[in-house]
Amino acid sequence: MEKTQIPFPIVIMKEDDLFVASCPPLDIATQGETEQEVKENMADLIDDYLNDEDTPKPNIKSIQAISLSYISVPGEYSKWESSGHLIRQKS
């Protein structure tokens, strides 16, 4: 039987000294010290998830139907602080 590769959407964020990745369709997450490491960790975790006989498998259409959007949040915010945090301006 021919093997098929399926691209899974993942979201990667930097949190302090670590990279954190999540895979929304499977509701799983992992971390790594570098972006490459977190991608490798996620690939291993997805493989383990799909090979676990007790885990329900996602419908391929639900995986392909994911989109990423950015939304604007009303309010006035100051520029990023040196700490990297966004500050809401007080009225």
mmCIF file of N, CA and C in Angstrom:
data_model
loop_
_atom_site.group_PDB
_atom_site.id
_atom_site.type_symbol
_atom_site.label_atom_id
_atom_site.label_comp_id
_atom_site.label_asym_id
_atom_site.label_seq_id
_atom_site.Cartn_x
_atom_site.Cartn_y
_atom_site.Cartn_z
ATOM 1 N N MET A 1 0.842 -1.177 0.000
ATOM 2 C CA MET A 1 0.000 0.000 0.000
ATOM 3 C C MET A 1 0.887 1.239 0.000
ATOM 4 N N GLU A 2 0.529 2.200 -0.829
ATOM 5 C CA GLU A 2 1.300 3.440 -0.938
ATOM 6 C C GLU A 2 0.999 4.355 0.249
ATOM 7 N N LYS A 3 2.049 4.931 0.827
ATOM 8 C CA LYS A 3 1.877 5.847 1.952
ATOM 9 C C LYS A 3 1.554 7.239 1.432
ATOM 10 N N THR A 4 0.643 7.901 2.125
ATOM 11 C CA THR A 4 0.248 9.255 1.764
ATOM 12 C C THR A 4 0.676 10.200 2.870
ATOM 13 N N GLN A 5 1.249 11.324 2.503
ATOM 14 C CA GLN A 5 1.599 12.340 3.493
ATOM 15 C C GLN A 5 0.484 13.362 3.550
ATOM 16 N N ILE A 6 0.045 13.667 4.751
ATOM 17 C CA ILE A 6 -1.025 14.635 4.951
ATOM 18 C C ILE A 6 -0.452 15.817 5.722
ATOM 19 N N PRO A 7 -0.582 17.026 5.190
ATOM 20 C CA PRO A 7 -0.096 18.197 5.927
ATOM 21 C C PRO A 7 -1.076 18.561 7.047
ATOM 22 N N PHE A 8 -0.577 18.641 8.256
ATOM 23 C CA PHE A 8 -1.387 19.043 9.401
ATOM 24 C C PHE A 8 -1.055 20.491 9.753
ATOM 25 N N PRO A 9 -2.072 21.311 9.987
ATOM 26 C CA PRO A 9 -1.796 22.692 10.386
ATOM 27 C C PRO A 9 -1.317 22.740 11.830
ATOM 28 N N ILE A 10 -0.266 23.504 12.062
ATOM 29 C CA ILE A 10 0.214 23.713 13.425
ATOM 30 C C ILE A 10 0.421 25.210 13.639
ATOM 31 N N VAL A 11 0.309 25.611 14.881
ATOM 32 C CA VAL A 11 0.542 26.998 15.276
ATOM 33 C C VAL A 11 1.756 27.000 16.192
ATOM 34 N N ILE A 12 2.735 27.839 15.888
ATOM 35 C CA ILE A 12 3.954 27.920 16.699
ATOM 36 C C ILE A 12 4.059 29.316 17.285
ATOM 37 N N MET A 13 4.273 29.359 18.600
ATOM 38 C CA MET A 13 4.454 30.639 19.289
ATOM 39 C C MET A 13 5.700 30.561 20.154
ATOM 40 N N LYS A 14 6.349 31.684 20.309
ATOM 41 C CA LYS A 14 7.508 31.783 21.205
ATOM 42 C C LYS A 14 6.986 32.199 22.571
ATOM 43 N N GLU A 15 7.275 31.409 23.586
ATOM 44 C CA GLU A 15 6.887 31.718 24.960
ATOM 45 C C GLU A 15 8.136 31.663 25.830
ATOM 46 N N ASP A 16 8.585 32.823 26.240
ATOM 47 C CA ASP A 16 9.831 32.950 27.006
ATOM 48 C C ASP A 16 10.964 32.320 26.221
ATOM 49 N N ASP A 17 11.622 31.289 26.766
ATOM 50 C CA ASP A 17 12.772 30.679 26.095
ATOM 51 C C ASP A 17 12.404 29.461 25.258
ATOM 52 N N LEU A 18 11.112 29.148 25.135
ATOM 53 C CA LEU A 18 10.686 27.953 24.423
ATOM 54 C C LEU A 18 9.779 28.300 23.251
ATOM 55 N N PHE A 19 9.735 27.390 22.294
ATOM 56 C CA PHE A 19 8.753 27.453 21.222
ATOM 57 C C PHE A 19 7.670 26.446 21.578
ATOM 58 N N VAL A 20 6.407 26.856 21.446
ATOM 59 C CA VAL A 20 5.271 25.993 21.754
ATOM 60 C C VAL A 20 4.462 25.819 20.481
ATOM 61 N N ALA A 21 4.151 24.574 20.142
ATOM 62 C CA ALA A 21 3.367 24.288 18.944
ATOM 63 C C ALA A 21 2.100 23.557 19.336
ATOM 64 N N SER A 22 1.010 23.905 18.648
ATOM 65 C CA SER A 22 -0.239 23.182 18.839
ATOM 66 C C SER A 22 -0.775 22.766 17.477
ATOM 67 N N CYS A 23 -1.525 21.690 17.480
ATOM 68 C CA CYS A 23 -2.190 21.200 16.276
ATOM 69 C C CYS A 23 -3.682 21.219 16.578
ATOM 70 N N PRO A 24 -4.398 22.300 16.185
ATOM 71 C CA PRO A 24 -5.805 22.448 16.547
ATOM 72 C C PRO A 24 -6.722 21.286 16.165
ATOM 73 N N PRO A 25 -6.593 20.674 14.977
ATOM 74 C CA PRO A 25 -7.533 19.595 14.649
ATOM 75 C C PRO A 25 -7.399 18.368 15.558
ATOM 76 N N LEU A 26 -6.204 18.169 16.118
ATOM 77 C CA LEU A 26 -5.983 17.012 16.990
ATOM 78 C C LEU A 26 -6.015 17.392 18.463
ATOM 79 N N ASP A 27 -6.033 18.692 18.751
ATOM 80 C CA ASP A 27 -6.037 19.214 20.119
ATOM 81 C C ASP A 27 -4.842 18.688 20.914
ATOM 82 N N ILE A 28 -3.655 18.807 20.305
ATOM 83 C CA ILE A 28 -2.417 18.389 20.960
ATOM 84 C C ILE A 28 -1.404 19.527 20.901
ATOM 85 N N ALA A 29 -0.437 19.488 21.801
ATOM 86 C CA ALA A 29 0.603 20.524 21.848
ATOM 87 C C ALA A 29 1.907 19.934 22.354
ATOM 88 N N THR A 30 2.995 20.624 22.028
ATOM 89 C CA THR A 30 4.324 20.224 22.483
ATOM 90 C C THR A 30 5.206 21.459 22.510
ATOM 91 N N GLN A 31 6.435 21.299 22.969
ATOM 92 C CA GLN A 31 7.365 22.424 23.027
ATOM 93 C C GLN A 31 8.757 21.986 22.629
ATOM 94 N N GLY A 32 9.625 22.974 22.366
ATOM 95 C CA GLY A 32 11.012 22.708 22.026
ATOM 96 C C GLY A 32 11.841 23.957 22.233
ATOM 97 N N GLU A 33 13.149 23.788 22.261
ATOM 98 C CA GLU A 33 14.043 24.922 22.481
ATOM 99 C C GLU A 33 14.253 25.753 21.217
ATOM 100 N N THR A 34 14.025 25.152 20.055
ATOM 101 C CA THR A 34 14.149 25.874 18.780
ATOM 102 C C THR A 34 12.895 25.604 17.951
ATOM 103 N N GLU A 35 12.689 26.425 16.930
ATOM 104 C CA GLU A 35 11.540 26.209 16.053
ATOM 105 C C GLU A 35 11.656 24.865 15.337
ATOM 106 N N GLN A 36 12.856 24.510 14.912
ATOM 107 C CA GLN A 36 13.054 23.221 14.249
ATOM 108 C C GLN A 36 12.753 22.068 15.209
ATOM 109 N N GLU A 37 13.208 22.183 16.449
ATOM 110 C CA GLU A 37 12.963 21.119 17.426
ATOM 111 C C GLU A 37 11.470 20.955 17.707
ATOM 112 N N VAL A 38 10.735 22.068 17.826
ATOM 113 C CA VAL A 38 9.307 21.957 18.118
ATOM 114 C C VAL A 38 8.559 21.349 16.923
ATOM 115 N N LYS A 39 9.015 21.631 15.694
ATOM 116 C CA LYS A 39 8.396 21.010 14.521
ATOM 117 C C LYS A 39 8.646 19.502 14.505
ATOM 118 N N GLU A 40 9.872 19.104 14.845
ATOM 119 C CA GLU A 40 10.189 17.676 14.905
ATOM 120 C C GLU A 40 9.396 16.991 16.017
ATOM 121 N N ASN A 41 9.290 17.658 17.167
ATOM 122 C CA ASN A 41 8.510 17.097 18.273
ATOM 123 C C ASN A 41 7.046 16.938 17.885
ATOM 124 N N MET A 42 6.507 17.929 17.157
ATOM 125 C CA MET A 42 5.113 17.859 16.737
ATOM 126 C C MET A 42 4.902 16.736 15.726
ATOM 127 N N ALA A 43 5.825 16.580 14.794
ATOM 128 C CA ALA A 43 5.716 15.493 13.814
ATOM 129 C C ALA A 43 5.691 14.136 14.521
ATOM 130 N N ASP A 44 6.551 13.968 15.523
ATOM 131 C CA ASP A 44 6.566 12.718 16.299
ATOM 132 C C ASP A 44 5.267 12.531 17.064
ATOM 133 N N LEU A 45 4.763 13.607 17.661
ATOM 134 C CA LEU A 45 3.532 13.532 18.438
ATOM 135 C C LEU A 45 2.336 13.210 17.543
ATOM 136 N N ILE A 46 2.262 13.819 16.365
ATOM 137 C CA ILE A 46 1.180 13.516 15.428
ATOM 138 C C ILE A 46 1.251 12.060 14.997
ATOM 139 N N ASP A 47 2.452 11.578 14.702
ATOM 140 C CA ASP A 47 2.628 10.177 14.311
ATOM 141 C C ASP A 47 2.160 9.245 15.431
ATOM 142 N N ASP A 48 2.558 9.545 16.672
ATOM 143 C CA ASP A 48 2.110 8.733 17.813
ATOM 144 C C ASP A 48 0.593 8.775 17.943
ATOM 145 N N TYR A 49 0.014 9.960 17.777
ATOM 146 C CA TYR A 49 -1.437 10.137 17.882
ATOM 147 C C TYR A 49 -2.158 9.271 16.848
ATOM 148 N N LEU A 50 -1.697 9.329 15.609
ATOM 149 C CA LEU A 50 -2.360 8.583 14.540
ATOM 150 C C LEU A 50 -2.165 7.080 14.656
ATOM 151 N N ASN A 51 -1.072 6.656 15.290
ATOM 152 C CA ASN A 51 -0.813 5.224 15.457
ATOM 153 C C ASN A 51 -1.433 4.634 16.717
ATOM 154 N N ASP A 52 -1.985 5.475 17.570
ATOM 155 C CA ASP A 52 -2.637 4.998 18.796
ATOM 156 C C ASP A 52 -4.023 4.467 18.433
ATOM 157 N N GLU A 53 -4.235 3.178 18.649
ATOM 158 C CA GLU A 53 -5.501 2.541 18.280
ATOM 159 C C GLU A 53 -6.690 3.078 19.068
ATOM 160 N N ASP A 54 -6.456 3.622 20.253
ATOM 161 C CA ASP A 54 -7.544 4.093 21.109
ATOM 162 C C ASP A 54 -7.921 5.555 20.870
ATOM 163 N N THR A 55 -7.189 6.231 20.005
ATOM 164 C CA THR A 55 -7.444 7.649 19.761
ATOM 165 C C THR A 55 -8.333 7.813 18.534
ATOM 166 N N PRO A 56 -9.429 8.588 18.668
ATOM 167 C CA PRO A 56 -10.276 8.820 17.488
ATOM 168 C C PRO A 56 -9.511 9.621 16.427
ATOM 169 N N LYS A 57 -9.663 9.216 15.195
ATOM 170 C CA LYS A 57 -8.940 9.861 14.099
ATOM 171 C C LYS A 57 -9.803 10.963 13.480
ATOM 172 N N PRO A 58 -9.161 12.066 13.076
ATOM 173 C CA PRO A 58 -9.916 13.188 12.491
ATOM 174 C C PRO A 58 -10.359 12.880 11.064
ATOM 175 N N ASN A 59 -11.396 13.545 10.644
ATOM 176 C CA ASN A 59 -11.853 13.486 9.266
ATOM 177 C C ASN A 59 -10.922 14.378 8.443
ATOM 178 N N ILE A 60 -10.473 13.895 7.311
ATOM 179 C CA ILE A 60 -9.521 14.645 6.485
ATOM 180 C C ILE A 60 -10.091 16.002 6.073
ATOM 181 N N LYS A 61 -11.401 16.088 5.881
ATOM 182 C CA LYS A 61 -12.007 17.365 5.485
ATOM 183 C C LYS A 61 -11.889 18.395 6.604
ATOM 184 N N SER A 62 -11.940 17.962 7.861
ATOM 185 C CA SER A 62 -11.804 18.910 8.968
ATOM 186 C C SER A 62 -10.379 19.458 9.047
ATOM 187 N N ILE A 63 -9.413 18.672 8.650
ATOM 188 C CA ILE A 63 -8.022 19.122 8.648
ATOM 189 C C ILE A 63 -7.802 20.141 7.530
ATOM 190 N N GLN A 64 -8.382 19.895 6.377
ATOM 191 C CA GLN A 64 -8.182 20.765 5.225
ATOM 192 C C GLN A 64 -9.027 22.035 5.297
ATOM 193 N N ALA A 65 -9.994 22.105 6.207
ATOM 194 C CA ALA A 65 -10.901 23.252 6.277
ATOM 195 C C ALA A 65 -10.427 24.344 7.228
ATOM 196 N N ILE A 66 -9.243 24.215 7.777
ATOM 197 C CA ILE A 66 -8.757 25.194 8.755
ATOM 198 C C ILE A 66 -8.149 26.394 8.046
ATOM 199 N N SER A 67 -8.444 27.577 8.582
ATOM 200 C CA SER A 67 -7.828 28.797 8.066
ATOM 201 C C SER A 67 -7.336 29.613 9.255
ATOM 202 N N LEU A 68 -6.393 30.478 9.004
ATOM 203 C CA LEU A 68 -5.848 31.355 10.035
ATOM 204 C C LEU A 68 -6.256 32.775 9.695
ATOM 205 N N SER A 69 -6.822 33.461 10.672
ATOM 206 C CA SER A 69 -7.246 34.835 10.474
ATOM 207 C C SER A 69 -6.729 35.693 11.611
ATOM 208 N N TYR A 70 -6.495 36.959 11.299
ATOM 209 C CA TYR A 70 -6.150 37.937 12.317
ATOM 210 C C TYR A 70 -7.344 38.874 12.454
ATOM 211 N N ILE A 71 -7.650 39.261 13.682
ATOM 212 C CA ILE A 71 -8.736 40.201 13.894
ATOM 213 C C ILE A 71 -8.203 41.417 14.633
ATOM 214 N N SER A 72 -8.834 42.552 14.412
ATOM 215 C CA SER A 72 -8.463 43.772 15.123
ATOM 216 C C SER A 72 -9.316 43.867 16.377
ATOM 217 N N VAL A 73 -8.697 44.233 17.470
ATOM 218 C CA VAL A 73 -9.385 44.379 18.739
ATOM 219 C C VAL A 73 -9.512 45.869 19.030
ATOM 220 N N PRO A 74 -10.754 46.356 19.265
ATOM 221 C CA PRO A 74 -10.913 47.783 19.510
ATOM 222 C C PRO A 74 -10.228 48.212 20.798
ATOM 223 N N GLY A 75 -9.741 49.410 20.799
ATOM 224 C CA GLY A 75 -9.067 49.945 21.974
ATOM 225 C C GLY A 75 -7.791 50.633 21.562
ATOM 226 N N GLU A 76 -7.286 51.454 22.452
ATOM 227 C CA GLU A 76 -6.037 52.149 22.175
ATOM 228 C C GLU A 76 -4.930 51.493 22.975
ATOM 229 N N TYR A 77 -3.906 51.097 22.275
ATOM 230 C CA TYR A 77 -2.786 50.407 22.894
ATOM 231 C C TYR A 77 -1.510 51.188 22.641
ATOM 232 N N SER A 78 -0.661 51.205 23.623
ATOM 233 C CA SER A 78 0.624 51.858 23.424
ATOM 234 C C SER A 78 1.554 50.901 22.687
ATOM 235 N N LYS A 79 2.673 51.413 22.299
ATOM 236 C CA LYS A 79 3.653 50.575 21.612
ATOM 237 C C LYS A 79 4.139 49.498 22.566
ATOM 238 N N TRP A 80 4.802 48.515 21.999
ATOM 239 C CA TRP A 80 5.333 47.413 22.792
ATOM 240 C C TRP A 80 6.332 47.942 23.816
ATOM 241 N N GLU A 81 6.217 47.445 25.017
ATOM 242 C CA GLU A 81 7.191 47.782 26.066
ATOM 243 C C GLU A 81 8.500 47.065 25.776
ATOM 244 N N SER A 82 9.517 47.429 26.502
ATOM 245 C CA SER A 82 10.793 46.731 26.345
ATOM 246 C C SER A 82 10.661 45.256 26.737
ATOM 247 N N SER A 83 9.690 44.944 27.591
ATOM 248 C CA SER A 83 9.473 43.555 28.001
ATOM 249 C C SER A 83 8.764 42.748 26.922
ATOM 250 N N GLY A 84 8.235 43.438 25.897
ATOM 251 C CA GLY A 84 7.532 42.734 24.840
ATOM 252 C C GLY A 84 6.030 42.653 25.049
ATOM 253 N N HIS A 85 5.522 43.263 26.110
ATOM 254 C CA HIS A 85 4.089 43.211 26.383
ATOM 255 C C HIS A 85 3.373 44.442 25.836
ATOM 256 N N LEU A 86 2.161 44.226 25.406
ATOM 257 C CA LEU A 86 1.326 45.311 24.910
ATOM 258 C C LEU A 86 0.582 45.923 26.093
ATOM 259 N N ILE A 87 0.496 47.242 26.124
ATOM 260 C CA ILE A 87 -0.157 47.933 27.248
ATOM 261 C C ILE A 87 -1.370 48.685 26.712
ATOM 262 N N ARG A 88 -2.516 48.505 27.353
ATOM 263 C CA ARG A 88 -3.708 49.259 26.999
ATOM 264 C C ARG A 88 -3.614 50.634 27.639
ATOM 265 N N GLN A 89 -3.833 51.675 26.850
ATOM 266 C CA GLN A 89 -3.779 53.038 27.385
ATOM 267 C C GLN A 89 -5.007 53.295 28.245
ATOM 268 N N LYS A 90 -4.789 53.930 29.367
ATOM 269 C CA LYS A 90 -5.900 54.269 30.268
ATOM 270 C C LYS A 90 -6.555 55.549 29.805
ATOM 271 N N SER A 91 -7.865 55.583 29.916
ATOM 272 C CA SER A 91 -8.636 56.777 29.510
ATOM 273 C C SER A 91 -8.620 57.821 30.588
#
